[in-house]
Amino acid sequence: MSSVNTTAHSVVEPTPTVKRIAGTIVILYALVTMVPLAWIFLTSIKSPPDSISYPPKIVFTPTLEGFCNLFTTRTRQTPDYIQSLPAPTGACDEITRGRNMVIAGPSNYWPRFGNSLVIAFGSTFLAVSLGTLAAYGFSRFRVPLADDLLFFILSTRMMPPIAVAIPIYLMYRQFGLSDTALGMILLYTAVNVSLAVWLLKGFIDEIPREYEEAAMIDGYTRLQAFWKVVLPQATTGIAATAIFCLIFAWNEYAFAVLLTSGAAQTAPPFIPTIIGEGGQDWPAVAAGTTIFLIPILVFTIILRKQLLRGITFGAVRK
Amino acid sequence: MLACATPTTIADRVRGLSDRAIAWLFITPTIALLLAINIFPLIWAVYLSFTNFRANRPNAEVESVGLRNYQRVLNDPDIWIAMQTTAHFVFWTILLQTVIGFALAYLIDRKFRGHAFWTTVILIPMMLSPAVVGNFWRFLYQPQIGLFNYIVSFFTGIPPSSFEMLGSVSLAPWAIIIVDTWMWTPYVMLICLAGLRSIPDYIYEAAEVDRASVWRQFWSITVPMALPFIMLAVLFRGIENFKMFDMVMLLTGGGPGSTTEVASITLKREAFESWLTGRSSAFAIILFVAVFGLANIYVKALNKVKQR
């Protein structure tokens, strides 16, 4: 900041009018991009007829029908049969009976959501752990061919997923890893670890070597110095890297749809297959989408500072 | 020599591993995993690309066919059309995302009140799953009931059921370009923002002293100084959109006809529907070499711009 102020602001500070115009345009853009997301949420609390009425309804009576349909499978029954049943056991039961249907059992949504949780968090943990170790190794020691190895690590990301999916599919079939959570965790770890090494190497490079050296003079071994001095210093970087790995693994579709068919299927390939009578049950799809998006939304808002740092940092480094 | 084997080295060994051992201990697991899950499959794909193997007939005899798979792929007009479609998508998505993303970054850099909050709001689409959100966009694009046609007709008066975004040969590619732009503009915006923030204030102050107009400052300082970042964003988005799969799969599945059939969709069809494993492996290798080559040429250009 220059100390000479010719006007009320510093020379490069935009005028209030400029700021107001800039703000208005950005806010308008933000509101427009939010429309599809707001629509997903609104659709999730509409009844199926309301969801497909034209013109699109903004004012409607909210209902939990979409969520009920998401979590259950139902069978159509005659009104006489439904009359003969004992009193409904809950709100969903009542709504379902109102549409001449009976709940047959739970849907696959929660198991698929659970798979997403296990695979995303498992692979994130592995990728960040391996990535931290490798990044420290590359940052602190003279590794032969380090530049070539680092470039090789990065280049593994250029392959279209479908291209490697063929041999991985064959390989997994051979080793009994196809359609298992372990197989998907290993795969996502491999995809994420390249990014993790690159991001974390940058963060660890920034921690002065003197810290460890001081610790080692105090009698720590190299491993102790790494554990007690370097790791605590690298927490922010590790957090930023973890968010990126998590977002990728949570959202991945191509490998998931090709390599899993049931037991280990995650939510992204599952949600589009939710159908009702006569095509896609949009309130149920919207409900499933909403639930699936919430964790990432919360993450984004809580950790936005680390996120910004991670993205811009990656940009500056590479 | 014997004097070297003093108790200190023994003590060191007891106290911990040598630095060299630690370096290998730390790096080997990552390299091993990448070799097993990335490189081994890649080498296998190269091998398969020279055979007539079909993954749905694991017991059939595998014969080497030499370069025939590559020859067939390169002579297949459908594959060239798919490559053109891909190039078309990459071009338009990058153009739109760069222009809008840079403009947004420029405006956010004016630091109006609440800019941090609105930046976070704008970022949300890129955090979401392209497949899950893409699936919902199919609903937004429905001609009779969808929100998109309703909004377009509200502003233009074109009857909503008269055009079908996903069903029309001329509109379907644009339907995908719109969703991709909606989703990834924030990414380009963020990298541009990093670029704009890296320009030191004193350059603008000097320009101000020289009475350079805002327009002149924009073209002589802002754009050239942010150019390496813009090029970087283009590189990242280019590589990603060359591989584009999930969104196209969920929105159109490659249709109508094959108007939106990008390379990844063709690859998926050949590998997992026609089960032409050898042929699709050859196509995969060609794609990889293409991305890798283009990215390398581009990085060279980028480095030149950086050095200026």
XYZ file of C-alpha atoms in Angstrom, chain B residues 25-303:
279
model
C 10.245 -46.503 2.706
C 8.171 -43.363 2.158
C 8.158 -43.298 -1.636
C 7.918 -46.984 -2.549
C 4.270 -47.594 -1.501
C 3.015 -44.791 -3.747
C 5.121 -45.892 -6.694
C 4.078 -49.519 -6.141
C 0.390 -48.589 -6.076
C 0.696 -46.499 -9.235
C 2.569 -49.298 -10.970
C -0.083 -51.828 -9.989
C -3.215 -49.798 -10.680
C -2.104 -47.364 -13.401
C 0.958 -48.531 -15.245
C 0.344 -52.277 -15.294
C -3.144 -51.825 -16.801
C -1.710 -49.370 -19.302
C 0.940 -51.864 -20.430
C -1.715 -54.559 -20.540
C -3.829 -52.283 -22.731
C -0.883 -51.850 -25.091
C -0.518 -55.639 -25.291
C -4.269 -56.126 -25.838
C -4.271 -53.524 -28.605
C -2.182 -55.944 -30.728
C -4.565 -58.879 -30.232
C -8.094 -59.886 -31.126
C -8.980 -60.574 -27.472
C -12.602 -60.071 -26.398
C -13.238 -59.647 -22.672
C -16.631 -61.373 -22.836
C -14.995 -64.539 -24.242
C -12.113 -65.090 -21.810
C -11.570 -68.691 -22.951
C -11.339 -68.050 -26.682
C -7.904 -68.281 -28.236
C -6.009 -64.996 -28.328
C -4.202 -64.235 -31.553
C -1.800 -61.474 -32.312
C -3.096 -59.279 -35.111
C -0.151 -56.889 -35.386
C -1.126 -53.347 -36.232
C -4.507 -54.265 -37.675
C -6.467 -52.776 -34.719
C -4.705 -49.447 -35.101
C -5.268 -49.496 -38.842
C -8.986 -50.168 -38.359
C -9.397 -47.444 -35.747
C -7.630 -44.839 -37.836
C -9.676 -45.756 -40.924
C -13.005 -45.801 -39.120
C -15.043 -42.724 -40.125
C -17.218 -43.019 -36.975
C -14.174 -42.601 -34.767
C -13.088 -39.521 -36.671
C -16.565 -38.079 -36.238
C -16.342 -38.788 -32.505
C -12.990 -37.008 -32.387
C -14.496 -34.025 -34.195
C -17.411 -33.955 -31.752
C -14.944 -34.040 -28.865
C -12.888 -31.201 -30.361
C -16.083 -29.198 -30.870
C -17.023 -29.645 -27.190
C -13.539 -28.849 -25.947
C -13.406 -25.688 -28.064
C -16.763 -24.230 -27.031
C -16.634 -25.185 -23.358
C -13.149 -23.719 -22.987
C -14.040 -20.547 -24.863
C -17.176 -19.910 -22.801
C -15.628 -20.908 -19.474
C -12.531 -18.787 -20.014
C -14.425 -15.660 -21.060
C -17.070 -15.898 -18.316
C -14.621 -17.180 -15.692
C -12.105 -14.431 -16.338
C -14.795 -11.740 -16.370
C -16.128 -12.980 -13.031
C -12.642 -13.118 -11.517
C -12.000 -9.568 -12.719
C -15.231 -8.350 -11.111
C -14.631 -10.247 -7.855
C -11.150 -8.722 -7.722
C -12.863 -5.277 -7.409
C -13.441 -6.488 -3.803
C -17.031 -5.296 -3.435
C -18.783 -5.913 -0.130
C -19.480 -9.596 0.451
C -17.234 -10.798 -2.387
C -15.902 -13.707 -0.300
C -19.403 -15.008 0.378
C -20.517 -14.783 -3.250
C -17.295 -16.449 -4.422
C -18.157 -19.441 -2.238
C -21.705 -19.537 -3.640
C -20.374 -19.495 -7.218
C -17.999 -22.381 -6.390
C -20.758 -24.790 -5.373
C -21.547 -26.350 -8.821
C -17.951 -27.550 -9.323
C -18.018 -29.455 -6.025
C -20.940 -31.613 -7.118
C -21.068 -34.905 -8.980
C -21.309 -34.342 -12.763
C -23.282 -37.572 -13.121
C -25.796 -36.882 -10.367
C -26.351 -33.270 -11.361
C -26.278 -34.141 -15.070
C -29.083 -36.607 -14.478
C -31.184 -33.884 -12.905
C -30.451 -31.488 -15.751
C -32.176 -34.027 -18.009
C -35.309 -33.183 -16.050
C -34.709 -29.433 -16.346
C -34.434 -29.872 -20.142
C -37.744 -31.752 -20.585
C -39.656 -29.889 -23.306
C -43.163 -30.266 -21.794
C -42.459 -29.892 -18.092
C -38.880 -28.692 -17.648
C -37.817 -25.443 -16.058
C -35.260 -24.593 -18.769
C -37.761 -24.418 -21.633
C -40.171 -22.517 -19.407
C -37.588 -19.848 -18.594
C -36.511 -19.552 -22.242
C -40.118 -19.175 -23.370
C -40.782 -16.687 -20.576
C -38.069 -14.389 -21.873
C -38.317 -15.012 -25.629
C -41.897 -16.075 -26.225
C -40.827 -19.249 -28.054
C -43.385 -21.907 -27.069
C -41.659 -24.328 -24.643
C -42.793 -27.520 -26.336
C -41.538 -26.371 -29.734
C -37.903 -27.169 -28.992
C -36.281 -30.135 -27.351
C -32.809 -29.456 -25.966
C -31.779 -33.107 -25.664
C -33.761 -34.547 -28.547
C -32.751 -32.202 -31.316
C -29.674 -32.778 -33.432
C -28.719 -29.117 -33.452
C -29.486 -28.327 -29.795
C -28.220 -31.445 -27.967
C -24.513 -30.477 -28.171
C -25.415 -27.060 -26.752
C -27.404 -28.634 -23.942
C -24.198 -30.369 -22.824
C -22.046 -27.278 -23.351
C -24.438 -25.277 -21.152
C -24.261 -27.791 -18.269
C -20.477 -28.112 -18.514
C -20.120 -24.331 -18.505
C -22.480 -24.022 -15.540
C -20.425 -26.566 -13.657
C -16.825 -25.634 -14.489
C -16.761 -21.867 -15.003
C -16.076 -21.456 -11.248
C -12.899 -23.510 -11.628
C -11.528 -21.256 -14.357
C -12.657 -18.263 -12.318
C -10.655 -19.408 -9.283
C -7.428 -19.909 -11.219
C -7.880 -16.527 -12.940
C -8.490 -14.966 -9.542
C -5.205 -16.413 -8.298
C -3.549 -14.858 -11.358
C -5.118 -11.443 -10.791
C -4.146 -11.473 -7.117
C -0.540 -12.211 -8.083
C -0.205 -8.895 -9.971
C 1.548 -6.431 -7.644
C -0.303 -3.167 -6.894
C 2.663 -0.950 -7.692
C 2.353 -1.699 -11.432
C -1.153 -0.231 -11.449
C 0.024 2.684 -9.338
C 2.738 3.420 -11.882
C 0.209 3.197 -14.714
C -2.063 5.545 -12.818
C 0.745 8.061 -12.467
C 1.282 7.812 -16.235
C -2.457 8.489 -16.663
C -3.099 5.253 -18.528
C -6.835 4.677 -19.056
C -8.591 1.765 -17.322
C -9.016 0.142 -20.728
C -5.309 0.521 -21.459
C -4.373 -0.860 -18.013
C -6.626 -3.841 -18.602
C -5.018 -4.798 -21.929
C -1.408 -3.857 -21.116
C -1.167 -5.073 -17.517
C -4.059 -7.255 -16.375
C -4.406 -9.591 -19.374
C -0.698 -10.213 -20.079
C 0.173 -10.686 -16.408
C -2.715 -13.104 -15.844
C -2.110 -14.959 -19.127
C -0.028 -17.848 -17.683
C -2.855 -18.569 -15.238
C -5.512 -18.389 -17.944
C -3.443 -20.797 -20.062
C -3.109 -23.126 -17.102
C -6.872 -23.151 -16.592
C -7.289 -23.905 -20.313
C -4.821 -26.813 -19.991
C -6.597 -28.364 -17.008
C -10.054 -27.966 -18.518
C -8.801 -29.167 -21.900
C -7.425 -32.424 -20.471
C -10.582 -32.968 -18.429
C -12.994 -32.215 -21.270
C -11.065 -34.414 -23.672
C -11.974 -37.247 -21.275
C -15.563 -36.000 -20.784
C -17.841 -38.927 -20.045
C -20.226 -38.803 -17.096
C -22.191 -35.719 -18.049
C -22.672 -36.764 -21.682
C -23.595 -40.302 -20.622
C -26.311 -39.061 -18.276
C -27.670 -36.242 -20.430
C -27.865 -37.804 -23.891
C -25.965 -41.106 -23.823
C -24.354 -39.926 -27.067
C -27.611 -39.262 -28.931
C -29.705 -38.211 -30.688
C -28.169 -40.391 -33.380
C -24.518 -39.877 -32.635
C -24.510 -36.075 -32.469
C -23.070 -35.938 -28.956
C -20.987 -39.081 -29.125
C -17.630 -37.943 -27.756
C -14.514 -40.154 -27.782
C -15.104 -41.586 -24.289
C -18.620 -42.676 -25.222
C -17.388 -44.408 -28.414
C -14.702 -46.078 -26.332
C -17.206 -47.287 -23.772
C -19.493 -48.645 -26.505
C -16.673 -50.539 -28.239
C -15.166 -51.872 -25.011
C -18.190 -52.692 -22.871
C -21.035 -53.168 -25.356
C -19.425 -54.550 -28.528
C -16.679 -56.177 -26.401
C -14.047 -55.435 -29.034
C -11.374 -55.327 -26.350
C -8.362 -55.315 -28.674
C -9.754 -52.649 -30.963
C -10.937 -50.412 -28.128
C -7.525 -50.746 -26.451
C -5.896 -49.490 -29.642
C -8.303 -46.545 -29.658
C -7.537 -45.867 -25.969
C -3.785 -45.816 -26.647
C -4.254 -43.448 -29.593
C -6.326 -41.129 -27.366
C -3.737 -41.209 -24.593
C -0.885 -40.440 -26.975
C -2.945 -37.585 -28.449
C -3.694 -35.967 -25.052
C -0.173 -36.526 -23.849
C 1.360 -35.054 -27.014
C -0.975 -32.060 -27.161
C -0.489 -31.357 -23.444
C 3.285 -31.455 -23.844
C 3.294 -29.042 -26.791
C 0.972 -26.772 -24.863
C 3.117 -26.842 -21.703
C 6.115 -25.766 -23.802
C 4.124 -22.767 -25.070
C 3.015 -22.040 -21.518
C 6.587 -22.012 -20.260
